[in-house]
Every structure is written in C-alpha cells, then in structure tokens.
PDB file of C-alpha atoms in Angstrom:
ATOM      1  CA  UNK A 147       9.258 -26.320  -0.102  1.00 68.00           C
ATOM      2  CA  UNK A 148       8.958 -23.764  -2.932  1.00 83.00           C
ATOM      3  CA  UNK A 149       7.846 -20.275  -1.908  1.00 90.00           C
ATOM      4  CA  UNK A 150       5.117 -18.011  -3.214  1.00 92.00           C
ATOM      5  CA  UNK A 151       5.945 -14.924  -5.274  1.00 94.00           C
ATOM      6  CA  UNK A 152       4.851 -12.866  -2.295  1.00 96.00           C
ATOM      7  CA  UNK A 153       7.349 -14.581  -0.020  1.00 97.00           C
ATOM      8  CA  UNK A 154      10.163 -14.065  -2.523  1.00 97.00           C
ATOM      9  CA  UNK A 155       9.458 -10.333  -2.522  1.00 97.00           C
ATOM     10  CA  UNK A 156       9.181 -10.287   1.280  1.00 98.00           C
ATOM     11  CA  UNK A 157      12.483 -12.103   1.705  1.00 97.00           C
ATOM     12  CA  UNK A 158      14.315  -9.696  -0.605  1.00 97.00           C
ATOM     13  CA  UNK A 159      12.919  -6.610   1.135  1.00 98.00           C
ATOM     14  CA  UNK A 160      13.787  -8.015   4.565  1.00 97.00           C
ATOM     15  CA  UNK A 161      17.341  -8.756   3.454  1.00 97.00           C
ATOM     16  CA  UNK A 162      17.745  -5.154   2.241  1.00 97.00           C
ATOM     17  CA  UNK A 163      16.315  -3.821   5.504  1.00 97.00           C
ATOM     18  CA  UNK A 164      18.565  -6.046   7.616  1.00 97.00           C
ATOM     19  CA  UNK A 165      21.637  -5.033   5.624  1.00 97.00           C
ATOM     20  CA  UNK A 166      20.777  -1.326   5.889  1.00 97.00           C
ATOM     21  CA  UNK A 167      20.218  -1.700   9.619  1.00 96.00           C
ATOM     22  CA  UNK A 168      23.560  -3.451  10.087  1.00 96.00           C
ATOM     23  CA  UNK A 169      25.442  -0.842   8.043  1.00 97.00           C
ATOM     24  CA  UNK A 170      23.926   2.106   9.887  1.00 96.00           C
ATOM     25  CA  UNK A 171      24.274   0.610  13.366  1.00 95.00           C
ATOM     26  CA  UNK A 172      27.911  -0.296  12.708  1.00 96.00           C
ATOM     27  CA  UNK A 173      28.547   3.186  11.263  1.00 96.00           C
ATOM     28  CA  UNK A 174      27.246   4.894  14.382  1.00 95.00           C
ATOM     29  CA  UNK A 175      29.434   2.721  16.619  1.00 94.00           C
ATOM     30  CA  UNK A 176      32.472   3.353  14.421  1.00 96.00           C
ATOM     31  CA  UNK A 177      31.831   7.093  14.392  1.00 95.00           C
ATOM     32  CA  UNK A 178      31.565   7.241  18.185  1.00 95.00           C
ATOM     33  CA  UNK A 179      34.779   5.290  18.528  1.00 95.00           C
ATOM     34  CA  UNK A 180      36.549   7.655  16.127  1.00 95.00           C
ATOM     35  CA  UNK A 181      35.290  10.731  17.939  1.00 95.00           C
ATOM     36  CA  UNK A 182      36.498   9.589  21.337  1.00 92.00           C
ATOM     37  CA  UNK A 183      39.845   8.416  20.060  1.00 94.00           C
ATOM     38  CA  UNK A 184      40.539  11.912  18.710  1.00 93.00           C
ATOM     39  CA  UNK A 185      41.132  13.844  21.918  1.00 90.00           C
ATOM     40  CA  UNK A 186      42.411  16.950  20.104  1.00 92.00           C
ATOM     41  CA  UNK A 187      39.195  17.621  18.171  1.00 93.00           C
ATOM     42  CA  UNK A 188      36.708  20.017  19.717  1.00 93.00           C
ATOM     43  CA  UNK A 189      33.737  19.340  17.438  1.00 93.00           C
ATOM     44  CA  UNK A 190      32.175  16.225  15.927  1.00 94.00           C
ATOM     45  CA  UNK A 191      32.904  17.564  12.438  1.00 93.00           C
ATOM     46  CA  UNK A 192      36.598  17.893  13.219  1.00 93.00           C
ATOM     47  CA  UNK A 193      36.822  14.545  14.989  1.00 94.00           C
ATOM     48  CA  UNK A 194      35.336  12.739  12.004  1.00 93.00           C
ATOM     49  CA  UNK A 195      37.181  14.888   9.449  1.00 91.00           C
ATOM     50  CA  UNK A 196      34.002  15.377   7.430  1.00 89.00           C
ATOM     51  CA  UNK A 197      32.910  18.234   5.238  1.00 81.00           C
ATOM     52  CA  UNK A 198      31.738  21.393   6.967  1.00 79.00           C
ATOM     53  CA  UNK A 199      28.410  21.326   5.131  1.00 83.00           C
ATOM     54  CA  UNK A 200      27.247  18.812   7.750  1.00 89.00           C
ATOM     55  CA  UNK A 201      26.265  21.826   9.818  1.00 90.00           C
ATOM     56  CA  UNK A 202      24.292  19.802  12.363  1.00 91.00           C
ATOM     57  CA  UNK A 203      27.493  18.011  13.338  1.00 92.00           C
ATOM     58  CA  UNK A 204      29.174  21.227  14.393  1.00 92.00           C
ATOM     59  CA  UNK A 205      28.617  20.303  18.043  1.00 93.00           C
ATOM     60  CA  UNK A 206      31.168  19.741  20.822  1.00 94.00           C
ATOM     61  CA  UNK A 207      32.456  16.187  21.003  1.00 95.00           C
ATOM     62  CA  UNK A 208      31.030  16.023  24.528  1.00 94.00           C
ATOM     63  CA  UNK A 209      27.578  15.957  22.901  1.00 95.00           C
ATOM     64  CA  UNK A 210      28.385  13.003  20.647  1.00 95.00           C
ATOM     65  CA  UNK A 211      26.822  10.258  22.787  1.00 95.00           C
ATOM     66  CA  UNK A 212      23.530  12.127  23.065  1.00 95.00           C
ATOM     67  CA  UNK A 213      23.396  12.913  19.341  1.00 95.00           C
ATOM     68  CA  UNK A 214      24.453   9.527  18.029  1.00 96.00           C
ATOM     69  CA  UNK A 215      22.355   7.536  20.505  1.00 94.00           C
ATOM     70  CA  UNK A 216      19.325   9.510  19.373  1.00 95.00           C
ATOM     71  CA  UNK A 217      20.159   8.567  15.780  1.00 95.00           C
ATOM     72  CA  UNK A 218      20.521   4.903  16.721  1.00 95.00           C
ATOM     73  CA  UNK A 219      17.215   4.917  18.564  1.00 96.00           C
ATOM     74  CA  UNK A 220      15.435   6.542  15.623  1.00 96.00           C
ATOM     75  CA  UNK A 221      17.043   4.075  13.220  1.00 96.00           C
ATOM     76  CA  UNK A 222      15.702   1.054  15.097  1.00 97.00           C
ATOM     77  CA  UNK A 223      12.254   2.524  15.657  1.00 97.00           C
ATOM     78  CA  UNK A 224      11.948   3.234  11.942  1.00 97.00           C
ATOM     79  CA  UNK A 225      13.146  -0.290  11.186  1.00 97.00           C
ATOM     80  CA  UNK A 226      10.379  -1.798  13.349  1.00 97.00           C
ATOM     81  CA  UNK A 227       7.782   0.317  11.565  1.00 96.00           C
ATOM     82  CA  UNK A 228       9.195  -0.656   8.150  1.00 97.00           C
ATOM     83  CA  UNK A 229       9.295  -4.321   9.168  1.00 97.00           C
ATOM     84  CA  UNK A 230       5.587  -4.232   9.974  1.00 93.00           C
ATOM     85  CA  UNK A 231       4.891  -2.540   6.641  1.00 93.00           C
ATOM     86  CA  UNK A 232       6.826  -5.217   4.736  1.00 97.00           C
ATOM     87  CA  UNK A 233       5.003  -7.977   6.581  1.00 95.00           C
ATOM     88  CA  UNK A 234       1.584  -6.368   5.980  1.00 90.00           C
ATOM     89  CA  UNK A 235       2.392  -6.094   2.293  1.00 92.00           C
ATOM     90  CA  UNK A 236       3.349  -9.780   2.251  1.00 95.00           C
ATOM     91  CA  UNK A 237       0.017 -10.746   3.814  1.00 91.00           C
ATOM     92  CA  UNK A 238      -1.944  -8.678   1.342  1.00 89.00           C
ATOM     93  CA  UNK A 239      -0.036 -10.049  -1.654  1.00 92.00           C
ATOM     94  CA  UNK A 240      -0.149 -13.664  -0.460  1.00 93.00           C
ATOM     95  CA  UNK A 241      -3.899 -13.498   0.176  1.00 89.00           C
ATOM     96  CA  UNK A 242      -4.203 -12.038  -3.308  1.00 88.00           C
ATOM     97  CA  UNK A 243      -2.543 -15.205  -4.606  1.00 90.00           C
ATOM     98  CA  UNK A 244      -5.081 -17.256  -2.649  1.00 89.00           C
ATOM     99  CA  UNK A 245      -7.899 -15.270  -4.265  1.00 85.00           C
ATOM    100  CA  UNK A 246      -6.588 -16.241  -7.695  1.00 84.00           C
ATOM    101  CA  UNK A 247      -7.076 -19.923  -6.911  1.00 85.00           C
ATOM    102  CA  UNK A 248      -9.900 -19.919  -4.336  1.00 86.00           C
ATOM    103  CA  UNK A 249     -11.889 -16.683  -4.633  1.00 78.00           C
ATOM    104  CA  UNK A 250     -14.233 -17.346  -1.707  1.00 79.00           C
ATOM    105  CA  UNK A 251     -11.516 -18.309   0.746  1.00 77.00           C
ATOM    106  CA  UNK A 252     -10.483 -14.802   1.739  1.00 69.00           C
ATOM    107  CA  UNK A 253     -14.087 -13.711   2.299  1.00 70.00           C
ATOM    108  CA  UNK A 254     -14.388 -16.021   5.285  1.00 69.00           C
ATOM    109  CA  UNK A 255     -11.697 -14.046   7.124  1.00 67.00           C
ATOM    110  CA  UNK A 256     -13.969 -11.078   7.780  1.00 64.00           C
ATOM    111  CA  UNK A 257     -16.468 -10.885  10.636  1.00 61.00           C
ATOM    112  CA  UNK A 258     -18.833  -8.974   8.399  1.00 61.00           C
ATOM    113  CA  UNK A 259     -20.391 -10.170   5.180  1.00 62.00           C
ATOM    114  CA  UNK A 260     -18.740  -8.496   2.227  1.00 65.00           C
ATOM    115  CA  UNK A 261     -21.081  -6.403   0.114  1.00 73.00           C
ATOM    116  CA  UNK A 262     -20.729  -3.899  -2.685  1.00 75.00           C
ATOM    117  CA  UNK A 263     -23.104  -1.321  -4.096  1.00 77.00           C
ATOM    118  CA  UNK A 264     -24.554  -2.072  -7.494  1.00 75.00           C
ATOM    119  CA  UNK A 265     -23.253   1.149  -9.066  1.00 77.00           C
ATOM    120  CA  UNK A 266     -19.744   0.444  -7.738  1.00 76.00           C
ATOM    121  CA  UNK A 267     -19.543  -2.783  -9.687  1.00 77.00           C
ATOM    122  CA  UNK A 268     -18.952  -0.767 -12.839  1.00 78.00           C
ATOM    123  CA  UNK A 269     -15.770   0.690 -11.328  1.00 80.00           C
ATOM    124  CA  UNK A 270     -14.115  -2.706 -11.608  1.00 81.00           C
ATOM    125  CA  UNK A 271     -13.292  -3.358 -15.220  1.00 78.00           C
ATOM    126  CA  UNK A 272     -11.572  -6.655 -14.396  1.00 81.00           C
ATOM    127  CA  UNK A 273     -11.907  -9.411 -11.833  1.00 77.00           C
ATOM    128  CA  UNK A 274      -8.398  -8.587 -10.627  1.00 80.00           C
ATOM    129  CA  UNK A 275      -9.479  -5.060  -9.670  1.00 81.00           C
ATOM    130  CA  UNK A 276     -12.409  -6.470  -7.738  1.00 79.00           C
ATOM    131  CA  UNK A 277     -10.060  -8.806  -5.861  1.00 78.00           C
ATOM    132  CA  UNK A 278      -7.812  -5.870  -5.013  1.00 81.00           C
ATOM    133  CA  UNK A 279     -10.817  -3.983  -3.667  1.00 80.00           C
ATOM    134  CA  UNK A 280     -11.840  -6.925  -1.488  1.00 77.00           C
ATOM    135  CA  UNK A 281      -8.390  -7.004   0.097  1.00 79.00           C
ATOM    136  CA  UNK A 282      -8.381  -3.238   0.579  1.00 80.00           C
ATOM    137  CA  UNK A 283     -11.636  -3.571   2.516  1.00 75.00           C
ATOM    138  CA  UNK A 284     -10.235  -6.443   4.555  1.00 73.00           C
ATOM    139  CA  UNK A 285      -7.084  -4.547   5.517  1.00 72.00           C
ATOM    140  CA  UNK A 286      -8.845  -1.238   6.179  1.00 69.00           C
ATOM    141  CA  UNK A 287      -8.140  -0.018   9.676  1.00 50.00           C
ATOM    142  CA  UNK A 288      -5.224  -2.395  10.273  1.00 50.00           C
ATOM    143  CA  UNK A 289      -2.724   0.452  10.488  1.00 48.00           C
ATOM    144  CA  UNK A 290      -4.724   2.379  13.070  1.00 47.00           C
ATOM    145  CA  UNK A 291      -5.853  -0.471  15.312  1.00 48.00           C
ATOM    146  CA  UNK A 292      -4.250  -3.074  17.509  1.00 55.00           C
ATOM    147  CA  UNK A 293      -5.680  -5.780  15.275  1.00 69.00           C
ATOM    148  CA  UNK A 294      -2.616  -7.597  13.938  1.00 78.00           C
ATOM    149  CA  UNK A 295      -2.940 -10.406  16.498  1.00 81.00           C
ATOM    150  CA  UNK A 296      -6.618 -10.985  15.799  1.00 80.00           C
ATOM    151  CA  UNK A 297      -6.117 -10.949  12.041  1.00 80.00           C
ATOM    152  CA  UNK A 298      -3.185 -13.367  12.138  1.00 87.00           C
ATOM    153  CA  UNK A 299      -5.003 -15.731  14.481  1.00 86.00           C
ATOM    154  CA  UNK A 300      -7.910 -15.781  12.070  1.00 82.00           C
ATOM    155  CA  UNK A 301      -5.671 -16.485   9.076  1.00 87.00           C
ATOM    156  CA  UNK A 302      -3.863 -19.272  10.919  1.00 91.00           C
ATOM    157  CA  UNK A 303      -7.146 -20.805  12.054  1.00 89.00           C
ATOM    158  CA  UNK A 304      -9.095 -20.514   8.789  1.00 86.00           C
ATOM    159  CA  UNK A 305      -6.291 -21.863   6.624  1.00 91.00           C
ATOM    160  CA  UNK A 306      -5.223 -24.495   9.171  1.00 92.00           C
ATOM    161  CA  UNK A 307      -1.651 -23.163   9.378  1.00 95.00           C
ATOM    162  CA  UNK A 308       0.769 -24.549  11.930  1.00 95.00           C
ATOM    163  CA  UNK A 309       2.325 -21.265  13.090  1.00 96.00           C
ATOM    164  CA  UNK A 310       1.088 -20.695  16.640  1.00 94.00           C
ATOM    165  CA  UNK A 311       4.575 -20.740  18.168  1.00 96.00           C
ATOM    166  CA  UNK A 312       5.977 -18.412  15.496  1.00 97.00           C
ATOM    167  CA  UNK A 313       3.058 -16.027  16.038  1.00 96.00           C
ATOM    168  CA  UNK A 314       3.622 -16.003  19.796  1.00 95.00           C
ATOM    169  CA  UNK A 315       7.300 -15.081  19.318  1.00 97.00           C
ATOM    170  CA  UNK A 316       6.603 -12.345  16.744  1.00 96.00           C
ATOM    171  CA  UNK A 317       3.671 -10.608  18.458  1.00 95.00           C
ATOM    172  CA  UNK A 318       5.723  -8.597  21.001  1.00 96.00           C
ATOM    173  CA  UNK A 319       7.517  -6.865  18.127  1.00 96.00           C
ATOM    174  CA  UNK A 320       4.278  -6.033  16.319  1.00 94.00           C
ATOM    175  CA  UNK A 321       3.113  -4.489  19.590  1.00 93.00           C
ATOM    176  CA  UNK A 322       6.323  -2.449  19.836  1.00 95.00           C
ATOM    177  CA  UNK A 323       5.569  -0.987  16.446  1.00 93.00           C
ATOM    178  CA  UNK A 324       2.053  -0.101  17.602  1.00 91.00           C
ATOM    179  CA  UNK A 325       3.496   1.865  20.536  1.00 95.00           C
ATOM    180  CA  UNK A 326       5.953   3.695  18.280  1.00 96.00           C
ATOM    181  CA  UNK A 327       3.231   4.794  15.863  1.00 92.00           C
ATOM    182  CA  UNK A 328       0.277   5.323  18.198  1.00 90.00           C
ATOM    183  CA  UNK A 329       1.678   5.972  21.689  1.00 95.00           C
ATOM    184  CA  UNK A 330       4.636   8.311  21.098  1.00 95.00           C
ATOM    185  CA  UNK A 331       7.062   5.413  21.551  1.00 96.00           C
ATOM    186  CA  UNK A 332       6.109   4.880  25.200  1.00 97.00           C
ATOM    187  CA  UNK A 333       5.232   1.643  26.989  1.00 97.00           C
ATOM    188  CA  UNK A 334       1.547   1.506  27.966  1.00 97.00           C
ATOM    189  CA  UNK A 335      -0.077  -0.559  30.685  1.00 97.00           C
ATOM    190  CA  UNK A 336      -1.185  -3.338  28.324  1.00 95.00           C
ATOM    191  CA  UNK A 337       2.291  -3.856  26.904  1.00 96.00           C
ATOM    192  CA  UNK A 338       3.890  -3.646  30.351  1.00 97.00           C
ATOM    193  CA  UNK A 339       1.507  -6.289  31.646  1.00 97.00           C
ATOM    194  CA  UNK A 340       2.019  -8.664  28.708  1.00 95.00           C
ATOM    195  CA  UNK A 341       5.669  -8.142  27.791  1.00 96.00           C
ATOM    196  CA  UNK A 342       7.234  -5.945  30.456  1.00 96.00           C
ATOM    197  CA  UNK A 343       9.325  -8.735  31.920  1.00 96.00           C
ATOM    198  CA  UNK A 344      10.439  -9.957  28.498  1.00 94.00           C
ATOM    199  CA  UNK A 345      11.787  -6.514  27.516  1.00 96.00           C
ATOM    200  CA  UNK A 346      12.665  -5.368  31.061  1.00 96.00           C
ATOM    201  CA  UNK A 347      10.393  -2.306  30.762  1.00 97.00           C
ATOM    202  CA  UNK A 348       7.513  -0.812  32.694  1.00 97.00           C
ATOM    203  CA  UNK A 349       4.671   1.564  31.901  1.00 97.00           C
ATOM    204  CA  UNK A 350       5.943   4.995  30.885  1.00 97.00           C
ATOM    205  CA  UNK A 351       9.344   3.768  29.680  1.00 98.00           C
ATOM    206  CA  UNK A 352      10.508   4.448  26.155  1.00 97.00           C
ATOM    207  CA  UNK A 353      10.253   1.614  23.643  1.00 97.00           C
ATOM    208  CA  UNK A 354      13.534  -0.364  23.693  1.00 95.00           C
ATOM    209  CA  UNK A 355      15.249   0.495  20.423  1.00 94.00           C
ATOM    210  CA  UNK A 356      18.564  -1.225  19.819  1.00 95.00           C
ATOM    211  CA  UNK A 357      20.128  -3.644  17.366  1.00 96.00           C
ATOM    212  CA  UNK A 358      19.535  -6.712  19.529  1.00 96.00           C
ATOM    213  CA  UNK A 359      15.767  -6.172  19.708  1.00 96.00           C
ATOM    214  CA  UNK A 360      15.412  -5.215  16.059  1.00 97.00           C
ATOM    215  CA  UNK A 361      17.449  -8.248  14.988  1.00 97.00           C
ATOM    216  CA  UNK A 362      15.189 -10.491  17.088  1.00 97.00           C
ATOM    217  CA  UNK A 363      12.157  -8.840  15.498  1.00 98.00           C
ATOM    218  CA  UNK A 364      13.436  -9.532  11.995  1.00 98.00           C
ATOM    219  CA  UNK A 365      14.300 -13.155  12.774  1.00 98.00           C
ATOM    220  CA  UNK A 366      10.961 -13.886  14.477  1.00 98.00           C
ATOM    221  CA  UNK A 367       8.856 -12.236  11.759  1.00 97.00           C
ATOM    222  CA  UNK A 368      10.846 -14.053   9.072  1.00 98.00           C
ATOM    223  CA  UNK A 369      10.028 -17.345  10.811  1.00 98.00           C
ATOM    224  CA  UNK A 370       6.352 -16.440  11.099  1.00 97.00           C
ATOM    225  CA  UNK A 371       6.149 -15.430   7.445  1.00 97.00           C
ATOM    226  CA  UNK A 372       7.803 -18.663   6.319  1.00 97.00           C
ATOM    227  CA  UNK A 373       5.338 -20.727   8.362  1.00 97.00           C
ATOM    228  CA  UNK A 374       2.359 -18.770   7.010  1.00 96.00           C
ATOM    229  CA  UNK A 375       3.629 -19.071   3.460  1.00 96.00           C
ATOM    230  CA  UNK A 376       4.025 -22.840   3.733  1.00 96.00           C
ATOM    231  CA  UNK A 377       0.525 -23.099   5.167  1.00 95.00           C
ATOM    232  CA  UNK A 378      -1.026 -21.028   2.393  1.00 94.00           C
ATOM    233  CA  UNK A 379       0.775 -23.089  -0.222  1.00 93.00           C
ATOM    234  CA  UNK A 380      -0.647 -26.287   1.286  1.00 92.00           C
ATOM    235  CA  UNK A 381      -4.099 -24.730   1.244  1.00 90.00           C
ATOM    236  CA  UNK A 382      -3.833 -23.777  -2.429  1.00 87.00           C
ATOM    237  CA  UNK A 383      -2.796 -27.254  -3.559  1.00 82.00           C
TER     238      UNK A 383
END
C-alpha cells in the first residue's frame, strides 16, 4: 500500500536515528576495546591516540567503563526521547492530511467541543492556518502528560484502525520516555506494576538504556506507525 507524505518523512527520520544510534553504540564499544587492549597507556586520551584538546578524556583508563557506559546510557535515553518526538510529529502531520480531506474528522478526537473566539478568527488568514491551530490545540499538553495511550486509543477507535497489537507492543517504550523526561529516568510504581517483569526492573531502578531496548522501541513504533498510516489512508479513501 502507498504511504502518506507524513509516513515518508517519519520513515526517513527513523532511518537516520537508527543509523546514528548504531554508529555511536558501535563506536563506544570499539573505543572501550581499544582502551583495554592498550595496557601501556595511562589515560583514555593516550589509549585512543586522540588529540589532547579532548580534555574531558584525560582520565585514567581505569575510569573508562564508568565514563563510556554513562555516554551509552545517555545516548539511548536521548534516542527514546527523539523517537517519541518523531512519532508525535508524524501523528500531527498525518492528522493534518486527514483535515485536508475530511475537516470535521479530527474534531471528534477531542473530549471537549472545539471553540474559538470571534476576534481570533482574524488571526487566521487561510484555512490551512486554522487547521494548524486546531491540531495545536489537540496536541497541547501531550508532552507534559501521560496521555499518549489515551490519544492513540482514541485515534485507533475513531478511525477504525486495526493496530491494537502494535499499540500494545509500543506502549512500554512510550512510557519509558515519560519516565526519562518527567521522573528523572527512574522507574515509578505504575511502570513497575505494568512492565516491571517485561524489562526486569522494579520501582526506584534506573530506566533500562541499552541498544537492545532502543532497537526494540524503534521496531515496535515503526510497526505501529505503519499500521496507523494504512488505517488513515483507508479512512481518507
């Protein structure tokens, strides 16, 4: 099935993210291997034979695991946050495409009736700008609330999209991102109760941040996005 313009953009951004993640994760592993194969070097700089202007690498080689594992952890946490951002952008852009063909369709996604002040109407010189405003209102608060699940369930239900399994597999990774951004990267009681066994974590643990989990997140969210995109295309026919 052909894809929407929004899905094309999503797919390209995900491919860049996945490639970057692979390059950086492999680089860290290669660097650690090089450091510990050079028994004569006393500092990380010397072991890697890099320029001295990398002043933060002027640490004893005995500190390499701590330093590089921190970098790996940060890399994967940032990737989960970026993945959510890319997916959110896809949703906003794809719903914008729906608005172009069925203007009233997106309005039914909100619990509250959409309204706009009379004087504000004059701020929208084109219908396109009004559509953009509607979506901004719809997505307001998404970044600061644990509302991704509710929003996606509503989209799937309202547009009759067959993506319940894909949503179930992707949700744990959206929740990981929520913990990274809003809970200092620590597992809370809700996550531990719902997904603790799946990730082998308990309340108070740090969010698992490694290539295996981030790769699973990318694959599952790609599958969810593909299913949503196919459903929206069917709806717009």
